[in-house]
Coordinates of C-alpha atoms in Angstrom, one line a residue:
Y1 CA 88.5 74.4 116.9
A2 CA 89.6 77.6 115.1
T3 CA 92.7 79.0 113.4
A4 CA 93.4 82.5 112.1
T5 CA 96.2 84.9 111.3
L6 CA 96.4 88.6 111.7
Y7 CA 98.8 91.2 110.4
P8 CA 97.5 94.4 111.8
P9 CA 98.7 97.2 109.4
R10 CA 101.1 99.7 110.8
V11 CA 103.1 102.6 109.5
D12 CA 106.1 101.3 111.3
T13 CA 107.0 97.8 112.4
G14 CA 104.2 95.4 113.4
S15 CA 103.8 91.8 114.1
W16 CA 102.2 88.8 112.4
I17 CA 99.9 86.8 114.7
G18 CA 98.8 83.2 114.4
L19 CA 95.8 82.2 116.6
L20 CA 94.8 78.7 117.5
G21 CA 91.6 77.9 119.5
T22 CA 91.5 74.4 120.9
G23 CA 90.6 72.5 124.0
P24 CA 93.0 72.6 127.0
A25 CA 94.0 69.0 126.4
N26 CA 95.2 69.8 122.9
V27 CA 97.3 72.9 123.6
T28 CA 100.7 71.2 123.4
K29 CA 99.8 69.4 120.2
A30 CA 98.4 72.5 118.6
E31 CA 101.4 74.6 119.5
A32 CA 103.8 72.0 118.1
A33 CA 101.8 71.8 114.9
L34 CA 101.9 75.6 114.4
K35 CA 105.6 75.7 115.0
E36 CA 106.1 72.8 112.6
Q37 CA 104.2 74.8 109.9
L38 CA 106.3 77.8 110.5
R39 CA 109.5 75.7 110.2
R40 CA 108.2 74.1 107.1
I41 CA 107.5 77.4 105.3
Q42 CA 111.0 78.5 106.1
T43 CA 112.7 75.3 104.9
E44 CA 110.5 73.8 102.2
P45 CA 109.2 75.7 99.2
A46 CA 105.4 76.0 99.0
S47 CA 103.8 74.3 96.1
E48 CA 102.6 76.4 93.2
Q49 CA 99.0 75.5 94.1
E50 CA 99.5 76.7 97.7
V51 CA 101.0 80.0 96.5
A52 CA 98.2 80.4 93.9
V53 CA 95.5 79.8 96.5
A54 CA 97.2 82.4 98.8
R55 CA 97.5 85.0 96.1
S56 CA 93.8 84.5 95.1
Y57 CA 92.7 84.8 98.7
V58 CA 94.7 88.0 99.4
V59 CA 93.6 89.7 96.2
G60 CA 90.0 88.4 96.3
T61 CA 89.3 89.5 99.9
Q62 CA 90.6 92.9 99.2
L63 CA 88.5 93.2 96.1
M64 CA 85.4 92.0 98.0
D65 CA 86.1 94.5 100.7
R66 CA 86.3 97.3 98.2
R67 CA 82.9 96.7 96.6
T68 CA 81.0 99.7 98.0
N69 CA 81.8 103.4 97.5
A70 CA 82.1 103.7 101.3
R71 CA 84.8 101.1 101.5
Q72 CA 86.6 102.5 98.5
A73 CA 86.6 105.9 100.2
W74 CA 88.0 104.2 103.4
Y75 CA 90.9 102.7 101.4
L76 CA 91.6 106.1 99.8
G77 CA 91.5 107.8 103.2
A78 CA 93.7 105.1 104.8
A79 CA 96.3 105.6 102.1
E80 CA 96.2 109.3 102.4
L81 CA 96.6 109.2 106.2
V82 CA 99.9 107.4 106.0
G83 CA 101.2 109.1 102.9
L84 CA 100.6 106.4 100.3
P85 CA 99.6 107.2 96.7
H86 CA 95.9 106.9 95.8
D87 CA 96.6 103.8 93.7
Y88 CA 98.6 102.0 96.4
F89 CA 96.0 99.2 96.9
D90 CA 95.8 98.5 93.2
T91 CA 99.6 98.4 93.0
Y92 CA 99.6 96.1 96.1
A93 CA 97.2 93.7 94.4
A94 CA 99.3 93.6 91.2
N95 CA 102.4 92.9 93.3
V96 CA 100.6 90.1 95.2
K97 CA 99.8 88.4 91.9
K98 CA 103.6 88.3 91.2
V99 CA 104.6 86.5 94.5
T100 CA 106.4 83.2 94.0
A101 CA 107.2 80.3 96.3
A102 CA 110.8 81.5 96.5
D103 CA 109.5 84.9 97.7
V104 CA 107.4 83.2 100.4
M105 CA 110.3 81.2 101.7
R106 CA 112.7 84.2 101.7
V107 CA 110.3 86.4 103.6
A108 CA 109.4 83.5 106.1
K109 CA 113.1 83.1 106.8
Q110 CA 113.5 86.8 107.4
Y111 CA 110.4 87.5 109.5
L112 CA 109.2 84.2 111.1
G113 CA 112.3 83.2 112.9
V114 CA 111.3 84.4 116.3
V115 CA 108.2 82.7 117.8
R116 CA 106.7 84.0 121.0
T117 CA 103.9 82.0 122.4
V118 CA 101.1 83.2 124.7
I119 CA 98.7 80.6 126.0
V120 CA 95.4 81.7 127.4
Q121 CA 93.4 79.0 129.2
P122 CA 90.3 78.9 131.4
D123 CA 90.9 78.4 135.1

């Protein structure tokens, strides 16, 4: 019924979280599908279209979130709090635009190798 990913920003190490919302009867199937996608991104290069869509999403959502002066101030404050330069988020967007399918596979192999599953179900 729902899928989402989270990567809560941290100054030090963090975790990437994949969320699936489904009916209890589909838990096993949904978990297997998620694990298959994680395996796929580590062993098969993403298509240029997949990477282009992901790049556009990451850059676009950040730009949309920075539309107001208040949000721009928030980004500047967040960077300041953790010792990043004031133009960090602009540099970040520029770097995201350079990501390739090979980059995605390399990082997936490095960071998505350990999968821990937590299943929450109603009684």
